[in-house]
Tab-separated table of C-alpha atoms and ligand atoms in Angstrom:
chain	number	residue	atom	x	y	z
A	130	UNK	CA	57.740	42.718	69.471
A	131	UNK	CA	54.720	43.771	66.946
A	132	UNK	CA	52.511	44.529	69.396
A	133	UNK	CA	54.403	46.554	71.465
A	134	UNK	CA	54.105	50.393	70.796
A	135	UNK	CA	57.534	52.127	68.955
A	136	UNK	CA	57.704	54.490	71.794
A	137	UNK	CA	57.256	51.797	74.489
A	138	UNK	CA	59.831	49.201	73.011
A	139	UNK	CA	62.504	49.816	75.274
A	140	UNK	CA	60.292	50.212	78.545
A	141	UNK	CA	59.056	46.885	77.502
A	142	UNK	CA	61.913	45.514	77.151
A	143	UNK	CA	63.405	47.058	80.591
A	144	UNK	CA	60.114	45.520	82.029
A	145	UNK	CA	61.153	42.283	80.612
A	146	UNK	CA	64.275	42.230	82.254
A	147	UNK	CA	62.870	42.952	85.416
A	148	UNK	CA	60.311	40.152	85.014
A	149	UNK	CA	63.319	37.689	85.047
A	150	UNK	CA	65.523	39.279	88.039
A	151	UNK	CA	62.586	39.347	90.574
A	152	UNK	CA	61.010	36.391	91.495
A	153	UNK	CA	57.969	35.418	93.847
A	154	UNK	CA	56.015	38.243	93.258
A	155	UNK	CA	55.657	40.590	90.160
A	156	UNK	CA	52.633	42.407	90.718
A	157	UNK	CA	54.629	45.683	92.211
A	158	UNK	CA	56.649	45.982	89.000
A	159	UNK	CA	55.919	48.703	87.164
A	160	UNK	CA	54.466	48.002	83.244
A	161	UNK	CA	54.283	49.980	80.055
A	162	UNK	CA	51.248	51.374	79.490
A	163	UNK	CA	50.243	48.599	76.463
A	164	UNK	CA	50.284	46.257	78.948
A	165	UNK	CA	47.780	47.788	81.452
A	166	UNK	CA	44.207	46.044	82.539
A	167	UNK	CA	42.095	48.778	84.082
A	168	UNK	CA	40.286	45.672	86.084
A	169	UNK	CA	41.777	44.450	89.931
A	170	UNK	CA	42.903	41.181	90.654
A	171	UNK	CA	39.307	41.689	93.371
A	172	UNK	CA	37.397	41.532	89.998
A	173	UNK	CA	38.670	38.106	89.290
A	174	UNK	CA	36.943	35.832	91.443
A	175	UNK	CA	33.596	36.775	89.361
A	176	UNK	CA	34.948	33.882	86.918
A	177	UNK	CA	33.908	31.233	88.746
A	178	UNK	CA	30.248	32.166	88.119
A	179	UNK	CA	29.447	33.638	84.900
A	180	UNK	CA	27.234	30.506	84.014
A	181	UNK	CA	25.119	30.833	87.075
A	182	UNK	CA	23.128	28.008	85.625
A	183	UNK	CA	25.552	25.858	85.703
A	184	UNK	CA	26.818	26.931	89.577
A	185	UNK	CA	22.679	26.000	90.452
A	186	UNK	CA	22.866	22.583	88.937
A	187	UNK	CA	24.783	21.259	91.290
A	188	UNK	CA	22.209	21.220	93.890
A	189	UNK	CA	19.901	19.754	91.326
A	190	UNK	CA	21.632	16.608	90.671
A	191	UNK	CA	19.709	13.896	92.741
A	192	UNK	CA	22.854	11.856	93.532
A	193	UNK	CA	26.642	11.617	93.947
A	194	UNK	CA	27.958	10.772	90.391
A	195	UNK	CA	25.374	13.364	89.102
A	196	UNK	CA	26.554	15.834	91.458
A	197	UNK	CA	30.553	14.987	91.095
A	198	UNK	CA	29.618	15.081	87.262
A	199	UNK	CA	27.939	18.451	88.233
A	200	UNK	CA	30.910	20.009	89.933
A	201	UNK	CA	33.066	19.564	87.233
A	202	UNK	CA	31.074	20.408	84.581
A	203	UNK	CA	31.160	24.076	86.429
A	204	UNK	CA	34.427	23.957	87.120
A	205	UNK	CA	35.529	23.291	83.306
A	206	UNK	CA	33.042	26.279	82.634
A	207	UNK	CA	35.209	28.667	84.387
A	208	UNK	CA	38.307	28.238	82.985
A	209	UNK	CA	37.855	29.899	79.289
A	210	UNK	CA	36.866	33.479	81.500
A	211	UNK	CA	39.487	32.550	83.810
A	212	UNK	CA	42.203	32.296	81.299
A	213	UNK	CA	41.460	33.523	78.092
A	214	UNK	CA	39.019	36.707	78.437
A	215	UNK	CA	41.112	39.454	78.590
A	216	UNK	CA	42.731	38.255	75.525
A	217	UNK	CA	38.940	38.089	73.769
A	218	UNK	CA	38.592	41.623	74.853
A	219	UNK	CA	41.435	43.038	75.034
A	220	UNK	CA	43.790	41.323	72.575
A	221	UNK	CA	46.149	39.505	74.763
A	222	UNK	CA	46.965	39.105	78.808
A	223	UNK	CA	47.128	42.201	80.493
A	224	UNK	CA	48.468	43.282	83.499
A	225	UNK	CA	45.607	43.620	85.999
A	226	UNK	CA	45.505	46.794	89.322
A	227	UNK	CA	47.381	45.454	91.961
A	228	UNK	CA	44.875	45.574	94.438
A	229	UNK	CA	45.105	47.200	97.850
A	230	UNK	CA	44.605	45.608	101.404
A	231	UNK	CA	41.055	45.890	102.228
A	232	UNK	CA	40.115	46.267	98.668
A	233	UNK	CA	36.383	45.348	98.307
A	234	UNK	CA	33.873	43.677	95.207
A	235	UNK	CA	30.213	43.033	95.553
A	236	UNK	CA	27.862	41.971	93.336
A	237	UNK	CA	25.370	39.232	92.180
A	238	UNK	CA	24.058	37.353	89.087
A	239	UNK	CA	19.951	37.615	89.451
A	240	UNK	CA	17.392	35.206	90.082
A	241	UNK	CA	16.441	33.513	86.221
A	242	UNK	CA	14.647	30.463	85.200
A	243	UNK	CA	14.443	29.419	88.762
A	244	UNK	CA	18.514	28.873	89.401
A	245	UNK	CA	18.313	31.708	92.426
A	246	UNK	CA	20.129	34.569	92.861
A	247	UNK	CA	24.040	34.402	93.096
A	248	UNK	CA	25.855	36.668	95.109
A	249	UNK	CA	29.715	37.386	95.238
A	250	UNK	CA	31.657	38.875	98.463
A	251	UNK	CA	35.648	39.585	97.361
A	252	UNK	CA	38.113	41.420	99.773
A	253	UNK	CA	41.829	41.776	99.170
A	254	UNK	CA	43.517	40.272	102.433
A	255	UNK	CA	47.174	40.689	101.912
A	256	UNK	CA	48.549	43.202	99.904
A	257	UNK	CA	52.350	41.992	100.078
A	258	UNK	CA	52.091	39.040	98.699
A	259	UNK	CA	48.482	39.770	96.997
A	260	UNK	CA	45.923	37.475	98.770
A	261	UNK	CA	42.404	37.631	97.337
A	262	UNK	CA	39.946	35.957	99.544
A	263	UNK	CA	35.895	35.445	98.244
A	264	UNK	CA	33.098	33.948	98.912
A	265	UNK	CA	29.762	33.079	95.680
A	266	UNK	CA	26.787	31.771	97.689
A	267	UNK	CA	23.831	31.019	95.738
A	268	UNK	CA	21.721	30.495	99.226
A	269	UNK	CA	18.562	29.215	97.992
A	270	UNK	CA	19.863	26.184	96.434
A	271	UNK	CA	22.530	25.835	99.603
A	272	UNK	CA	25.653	26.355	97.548
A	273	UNK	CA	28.555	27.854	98.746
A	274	UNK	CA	32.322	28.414	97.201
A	275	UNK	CA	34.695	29.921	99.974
A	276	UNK	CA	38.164	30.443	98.466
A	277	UNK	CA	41.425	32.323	98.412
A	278	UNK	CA	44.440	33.082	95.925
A	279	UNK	CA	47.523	33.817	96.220
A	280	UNK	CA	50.704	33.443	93.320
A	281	UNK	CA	53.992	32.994	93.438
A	282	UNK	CA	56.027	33.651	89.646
A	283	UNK	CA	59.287	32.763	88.418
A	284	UNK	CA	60.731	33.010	85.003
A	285	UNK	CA	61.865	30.308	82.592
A	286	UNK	CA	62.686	30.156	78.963
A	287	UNK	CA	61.209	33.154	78.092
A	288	UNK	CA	58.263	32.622	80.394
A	289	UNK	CA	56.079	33.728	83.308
A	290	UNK	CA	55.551	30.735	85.290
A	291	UNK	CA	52.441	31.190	87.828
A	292	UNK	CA	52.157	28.496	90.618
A	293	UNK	CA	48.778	29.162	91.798
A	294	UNK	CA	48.331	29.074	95.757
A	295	UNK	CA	45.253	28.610	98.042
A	296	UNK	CA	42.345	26.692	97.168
A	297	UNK	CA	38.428	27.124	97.410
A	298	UNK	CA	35.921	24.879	99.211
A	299	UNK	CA	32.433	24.484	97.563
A	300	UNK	CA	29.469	23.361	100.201
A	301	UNK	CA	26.532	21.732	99.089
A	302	UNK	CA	24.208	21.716	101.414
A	303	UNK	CA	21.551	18.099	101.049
A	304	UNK	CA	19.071	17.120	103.593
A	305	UNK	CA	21.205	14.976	104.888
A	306	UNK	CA	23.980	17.170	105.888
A	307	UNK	CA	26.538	19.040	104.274
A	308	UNK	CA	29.005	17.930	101.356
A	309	UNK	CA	32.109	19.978	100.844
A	310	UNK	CA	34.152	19.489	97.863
A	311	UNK	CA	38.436	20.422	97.687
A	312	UNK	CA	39.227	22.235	94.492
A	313	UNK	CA	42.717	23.240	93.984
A	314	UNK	CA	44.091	25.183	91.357
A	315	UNK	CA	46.278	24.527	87.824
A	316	UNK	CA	49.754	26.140	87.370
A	317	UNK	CA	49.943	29.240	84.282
A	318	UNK	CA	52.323	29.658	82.037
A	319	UNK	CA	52.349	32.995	79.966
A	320	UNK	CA	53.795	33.192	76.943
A	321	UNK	CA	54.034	35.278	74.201
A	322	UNK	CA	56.061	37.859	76.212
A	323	UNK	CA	58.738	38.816	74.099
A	324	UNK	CA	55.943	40.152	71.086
A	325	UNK	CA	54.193	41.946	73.533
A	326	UNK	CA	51.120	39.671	73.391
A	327	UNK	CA	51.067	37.474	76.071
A	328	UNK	CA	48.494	34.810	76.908
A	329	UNK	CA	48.102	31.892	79.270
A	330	UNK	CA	48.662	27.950	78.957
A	331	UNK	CA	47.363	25.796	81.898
A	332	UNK	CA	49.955	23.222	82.476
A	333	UNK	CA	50.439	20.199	85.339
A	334	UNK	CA	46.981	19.457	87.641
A	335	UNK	CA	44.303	20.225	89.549
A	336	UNK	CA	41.864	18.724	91.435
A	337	UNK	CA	38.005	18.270	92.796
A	338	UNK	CA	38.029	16.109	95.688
A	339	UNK	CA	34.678	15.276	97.719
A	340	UNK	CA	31.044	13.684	97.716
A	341	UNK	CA	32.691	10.051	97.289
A	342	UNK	CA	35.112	11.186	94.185
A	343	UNK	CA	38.546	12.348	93.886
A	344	UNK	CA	38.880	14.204	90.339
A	345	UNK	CA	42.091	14.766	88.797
A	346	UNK	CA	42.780	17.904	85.571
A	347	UNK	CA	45.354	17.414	83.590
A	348	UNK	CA	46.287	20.524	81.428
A	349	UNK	CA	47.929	20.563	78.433
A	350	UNK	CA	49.194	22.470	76.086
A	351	UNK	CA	50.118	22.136	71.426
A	352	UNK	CA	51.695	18.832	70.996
A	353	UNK	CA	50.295	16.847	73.843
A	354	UNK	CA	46.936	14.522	74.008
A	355	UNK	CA	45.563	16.183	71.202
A	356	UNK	CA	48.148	18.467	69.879
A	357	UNK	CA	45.991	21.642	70.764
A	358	UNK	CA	46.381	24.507	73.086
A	359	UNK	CA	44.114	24.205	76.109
A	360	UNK	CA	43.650	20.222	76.145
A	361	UNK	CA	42.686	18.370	79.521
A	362	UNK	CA	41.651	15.191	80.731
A	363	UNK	CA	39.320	15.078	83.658
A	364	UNK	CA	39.328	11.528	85.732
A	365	UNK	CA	36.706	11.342	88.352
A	366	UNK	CA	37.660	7.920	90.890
A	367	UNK	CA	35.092	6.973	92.612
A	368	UNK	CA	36.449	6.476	96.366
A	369	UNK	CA	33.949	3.683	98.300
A	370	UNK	CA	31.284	1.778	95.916
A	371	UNK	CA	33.789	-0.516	93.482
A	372	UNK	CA	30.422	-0.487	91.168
A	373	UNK	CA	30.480	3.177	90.388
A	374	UNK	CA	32.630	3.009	87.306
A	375	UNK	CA	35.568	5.951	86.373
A	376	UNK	CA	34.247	9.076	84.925
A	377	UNK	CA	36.523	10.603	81.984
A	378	UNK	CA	36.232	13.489	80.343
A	379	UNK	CA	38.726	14.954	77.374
A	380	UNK	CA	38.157	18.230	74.944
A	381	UNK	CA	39.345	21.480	75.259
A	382	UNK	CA	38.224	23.582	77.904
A	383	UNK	CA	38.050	26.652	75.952
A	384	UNK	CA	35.540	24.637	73.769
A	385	UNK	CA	33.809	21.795	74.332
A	386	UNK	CA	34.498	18.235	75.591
A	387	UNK	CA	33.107	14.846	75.429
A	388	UNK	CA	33.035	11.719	77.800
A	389	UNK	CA	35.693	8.877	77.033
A	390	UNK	CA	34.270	6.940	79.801
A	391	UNK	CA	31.355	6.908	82.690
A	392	UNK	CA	29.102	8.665	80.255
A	393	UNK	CA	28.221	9.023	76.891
A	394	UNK	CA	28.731	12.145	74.217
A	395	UNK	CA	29.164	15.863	74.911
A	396	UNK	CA	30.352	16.444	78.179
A	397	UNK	CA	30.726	20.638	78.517
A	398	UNK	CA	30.059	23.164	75.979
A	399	UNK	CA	30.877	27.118	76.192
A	400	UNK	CA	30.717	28.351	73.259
A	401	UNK	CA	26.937	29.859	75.215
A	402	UNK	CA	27.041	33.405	76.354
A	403	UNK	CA	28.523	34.310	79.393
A	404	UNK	CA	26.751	36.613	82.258
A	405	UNK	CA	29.126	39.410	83.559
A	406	UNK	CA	28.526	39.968	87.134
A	407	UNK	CA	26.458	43.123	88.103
A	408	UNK	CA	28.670	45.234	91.026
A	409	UNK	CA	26.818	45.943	93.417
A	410	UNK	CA	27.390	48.750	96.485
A	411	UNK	CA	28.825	47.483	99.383
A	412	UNK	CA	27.471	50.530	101.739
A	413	UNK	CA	23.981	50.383	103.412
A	414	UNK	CA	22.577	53.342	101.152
A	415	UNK	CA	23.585	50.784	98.279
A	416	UNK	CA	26.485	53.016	97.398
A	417	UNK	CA	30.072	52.111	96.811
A	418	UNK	CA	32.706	52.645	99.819
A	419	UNK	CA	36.012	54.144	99.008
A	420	UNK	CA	37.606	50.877	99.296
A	421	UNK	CA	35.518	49.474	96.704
A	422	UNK	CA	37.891	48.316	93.530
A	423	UNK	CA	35.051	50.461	90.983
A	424	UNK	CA	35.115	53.138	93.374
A	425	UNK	CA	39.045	53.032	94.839
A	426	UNK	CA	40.497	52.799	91.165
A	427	UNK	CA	37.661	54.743	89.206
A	428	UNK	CA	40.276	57.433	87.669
A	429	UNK	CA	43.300	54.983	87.211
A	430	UNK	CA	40.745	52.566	85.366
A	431	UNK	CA	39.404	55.668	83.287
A	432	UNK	CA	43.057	56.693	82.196
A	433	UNK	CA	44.239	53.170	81.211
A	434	UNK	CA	40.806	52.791	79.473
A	435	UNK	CA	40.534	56.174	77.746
A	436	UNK	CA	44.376	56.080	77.116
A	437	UNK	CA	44.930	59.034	79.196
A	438	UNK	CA	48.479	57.552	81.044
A	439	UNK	CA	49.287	60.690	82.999
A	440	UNK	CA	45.880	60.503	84.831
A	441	UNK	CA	46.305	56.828	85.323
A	442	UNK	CA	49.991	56.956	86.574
A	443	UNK	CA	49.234	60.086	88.695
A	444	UNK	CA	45.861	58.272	90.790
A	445	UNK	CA	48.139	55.082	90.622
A	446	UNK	CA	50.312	56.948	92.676
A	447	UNK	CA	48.088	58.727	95.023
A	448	UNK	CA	46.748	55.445	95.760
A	449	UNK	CA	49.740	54.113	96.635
A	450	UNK	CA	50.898	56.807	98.973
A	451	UNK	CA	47.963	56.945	100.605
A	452	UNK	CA	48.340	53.361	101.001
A	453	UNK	CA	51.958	53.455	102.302
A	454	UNK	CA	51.110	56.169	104.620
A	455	UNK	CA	47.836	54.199	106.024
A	456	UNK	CA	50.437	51.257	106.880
A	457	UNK	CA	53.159	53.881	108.791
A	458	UNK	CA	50.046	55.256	110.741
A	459	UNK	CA	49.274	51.645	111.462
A	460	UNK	CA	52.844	50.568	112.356
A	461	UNK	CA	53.589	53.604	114.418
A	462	UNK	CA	49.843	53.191	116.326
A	463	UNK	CA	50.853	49.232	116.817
A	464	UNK	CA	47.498	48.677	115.153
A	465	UNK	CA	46.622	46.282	112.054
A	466	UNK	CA	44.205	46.919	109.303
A	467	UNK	CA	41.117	45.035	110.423
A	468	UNK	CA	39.375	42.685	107.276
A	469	UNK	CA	36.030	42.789	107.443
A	470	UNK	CA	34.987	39.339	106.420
A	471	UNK	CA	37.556	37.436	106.787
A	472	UNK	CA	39.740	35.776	109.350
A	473	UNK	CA	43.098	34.620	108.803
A	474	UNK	CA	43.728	30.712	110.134
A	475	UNK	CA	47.346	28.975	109.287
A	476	UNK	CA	45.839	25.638	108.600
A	477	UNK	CA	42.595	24.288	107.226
A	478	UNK	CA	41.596	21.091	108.397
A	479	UNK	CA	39.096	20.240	105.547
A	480	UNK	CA	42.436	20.617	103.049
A	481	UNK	CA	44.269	18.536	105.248
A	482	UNK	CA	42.047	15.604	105.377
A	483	UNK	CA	40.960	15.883	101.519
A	484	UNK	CA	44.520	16.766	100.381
A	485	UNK	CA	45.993	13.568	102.399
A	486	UNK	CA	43.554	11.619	100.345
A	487	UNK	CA	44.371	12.578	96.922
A	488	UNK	CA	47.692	12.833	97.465
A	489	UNK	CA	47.912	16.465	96.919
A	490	UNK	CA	50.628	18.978	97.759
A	491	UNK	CA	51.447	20.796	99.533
A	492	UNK	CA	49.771	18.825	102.780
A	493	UNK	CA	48.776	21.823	104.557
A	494	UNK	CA	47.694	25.315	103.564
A	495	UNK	CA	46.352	28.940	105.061
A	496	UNK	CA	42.915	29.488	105.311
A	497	UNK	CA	40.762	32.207	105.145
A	498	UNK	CA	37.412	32.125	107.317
A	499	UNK	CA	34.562	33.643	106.321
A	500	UNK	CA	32.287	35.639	108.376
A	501	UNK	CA	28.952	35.374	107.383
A	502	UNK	CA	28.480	39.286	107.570
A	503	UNK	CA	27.462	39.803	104.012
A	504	UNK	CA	26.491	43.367	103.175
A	505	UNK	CA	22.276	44.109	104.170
A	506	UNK	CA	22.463	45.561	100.239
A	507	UNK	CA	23.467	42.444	98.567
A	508	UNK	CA	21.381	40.094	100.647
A	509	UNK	CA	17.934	42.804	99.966
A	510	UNK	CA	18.563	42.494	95.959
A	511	UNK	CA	17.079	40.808	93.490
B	966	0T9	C1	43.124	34.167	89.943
B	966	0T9	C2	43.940	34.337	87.168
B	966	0T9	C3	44.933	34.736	88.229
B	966	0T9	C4	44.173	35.165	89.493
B	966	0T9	C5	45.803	35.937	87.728
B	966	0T9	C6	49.363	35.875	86.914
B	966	0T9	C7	48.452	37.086	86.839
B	966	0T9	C8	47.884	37.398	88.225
B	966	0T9	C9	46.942	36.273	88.717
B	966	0T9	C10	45.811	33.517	88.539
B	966	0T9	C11	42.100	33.926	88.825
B	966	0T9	O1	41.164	32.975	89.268
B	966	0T9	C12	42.798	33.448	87.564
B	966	0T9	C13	44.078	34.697	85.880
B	966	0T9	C14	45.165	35.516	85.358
B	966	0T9	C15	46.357	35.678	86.313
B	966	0T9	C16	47.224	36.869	85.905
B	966	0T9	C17	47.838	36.865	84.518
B	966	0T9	C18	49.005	37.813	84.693
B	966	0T9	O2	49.747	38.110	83.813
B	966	0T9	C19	49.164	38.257	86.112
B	966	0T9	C20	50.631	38.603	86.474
B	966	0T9	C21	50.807	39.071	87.922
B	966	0T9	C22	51.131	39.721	85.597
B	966	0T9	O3	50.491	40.722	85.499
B	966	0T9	C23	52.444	39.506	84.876
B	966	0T9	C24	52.896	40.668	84.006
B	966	0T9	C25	52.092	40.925	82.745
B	966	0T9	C26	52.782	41.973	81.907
B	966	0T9	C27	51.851	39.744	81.853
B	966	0T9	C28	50.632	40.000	81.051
């Protein structure tokens, strides 16, 4: 436990406890203060593009194998700020604001070198169990990744063990019509829990299916392909032409990677800089709405940050009544909170089709439909 605090030893510990009685869903537990991220789960979805670059090649790529090759090259991008950056700058896995129904996050990534502008859409569409829906358009090259989250935890041998639900659909739109691509997500593990520095090891599959390939991820952890933390092995198959040959990929995503077959040499590389997203107001004056996740958890964020705990636990709270009491009002008015970009649908035909395919389960998921009502602000930026 050296990382833990003295004085928050035995709240850790407590918290530990109470990590392995509950199962399904630990985001309502309450942490020690070490443990804190002053950043939402609505911040997340921002991963998937901080190499815009790389998001804007894939409408570049003049045919299928380039374009599969494309898609996962972005995809393998995403995973180091996915899983690792919190312990880059913050020191290990932290527990991240449990965000509230409704919860907004806008922003883009700027036009540069000619790859467009980016923009991101997030809203929080379940609160109990925490759905994040989002939506990254990069609309002059005709790419767009619609998507939702959800996770459900359990506990094993000293572990967190995150199954990852939902799945995103990236369109490409080509002259000749659309091409949507399946990409499903890997399963966590977090270790490190007992010392109070806990970080995350992708473990099991997932996988890219679409455009004539079905791509399967395998994760792995020490002592595996390559005995090192943060292995995979990437097999593109192509579906129709038997003359397209198997595209494989092994390395560390964290890293870098190389081709083993369907290609030659270095296959991804991030040791690059990354581009944070800029937020962006959500409002028409450009400003942010008080169910913005900057705006909504401003003070708790400042008291985590600044290590000022009483104002953090105190706005925490407020939040959360204010919450609670928004829900009764609802309940006792027989209304519903209304989203206000997405709509809720209990099966998504695309998944179905491309999930049969690849053999993927489960066979049938929720979906969340997007609206097309992005905010005038984000669509008048640069
Ligand atoms: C989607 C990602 C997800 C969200 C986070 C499990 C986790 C919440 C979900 C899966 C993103 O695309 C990728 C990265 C990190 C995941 C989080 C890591 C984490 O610990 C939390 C859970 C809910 C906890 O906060 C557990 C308690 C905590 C003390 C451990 C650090």
């Amino acid at each position: 436990t050296q990382a833990v605090p003295v004085a928050q030893r035995s709240s850790w510990t407590s918290f530990l406890k109470a990590i392995a009685s509950v199962s399904g869903d630990l985001s309502s537990l309450t942490a020690p203060p070490f443990i804190l991220s002053p950043v939402s789960l609505t911040e997340f979805p921002a991963y998937w593009c901080e190499r815009p670059e790389l998001f804007a090649a894939i409408a570049d790529a003049t045919t299928q194998e380039q374009r599969a090759i494309a898609v996962l090259k972005w995809f393998i991008s995403t995973l180091k700020g996915q899983y690792t950056s919190r312990n880059e700058s913050m020191g290990s896995e932290k527990k991240p604001l449990n965000p509230a129904l409704g919860e907004l996050f806008y922003g883009h990534w700027p036009d540069k070198n000619g790859r467009g502008k980016t923009d991101l859409l997030v809203e929080q569409v379940s609160h109990h169990p925490p759905i994040t829906a989002y939506v990254i358009e990069n609309k002059s090259k005709g790419l767009k990744l619609v998507g939702h989250n959800a996770q459900k935890t359990s506990f094993s041998g000293g572990s967190i063990i995150v199954k990852q639900i939902g799945h995103a659909v990236l369109t490409v739109n080509l002259p000749s019509g659309p091409e949507k691509y399946l990409l499903t997500l890997p399963r966590l593990r977090i270790d490190g829990l007992w010392y109070g520095s806990p970080y995350i090891e992708l473990s099991e599959s997932s996988h890219i299916v679409g455009g004539g390939y079905v791509g399967v991820i395998e994760y792995k952890g020490k002592g595996y392909f390559t005995g090192k933390s943060h292995s995979f092995k990437a097999t593109l198959t192509p579906q129709h032409d038997a003359d397209e040959s198997e595209i494989v990929v092994e390395g560390l995503w964290h890293q870098s990677s190389k081709f083993v077959s369907g290609g030659h040499g270095a296959f991804h590389d991030v040791s690059a800089p990354k581009e944070e997203v800029t937020a962006v107001g959500g409002e028409p004056t450009g400003q942010m709405g008080g169910m913005e996740t900057r705006k909504l958890w401003e003070l708790v964020s400042r008291g985590i940050r600044e290590g000022d705990f009483e104002l953090a636990s105190r706005e925490k709270s407020r939040i959360e009544n204010e919450m609670r009491q928004r829900r009764k009002d609802e309940a006792a008015g027989g209304t519903s909170w209304p989203l206000k970009h997405f709509t809720p649908l209990a099966s998504d035909p695309l998944y179905e089709e491309l999930a049969y395919l690849a053999k993927i389960v489960p066979p049938t998921e929720d979906t969340y439909i997007f609206q097309e009502n992005w905010p005038v602000t984000l669509r008048a930026g640069p």
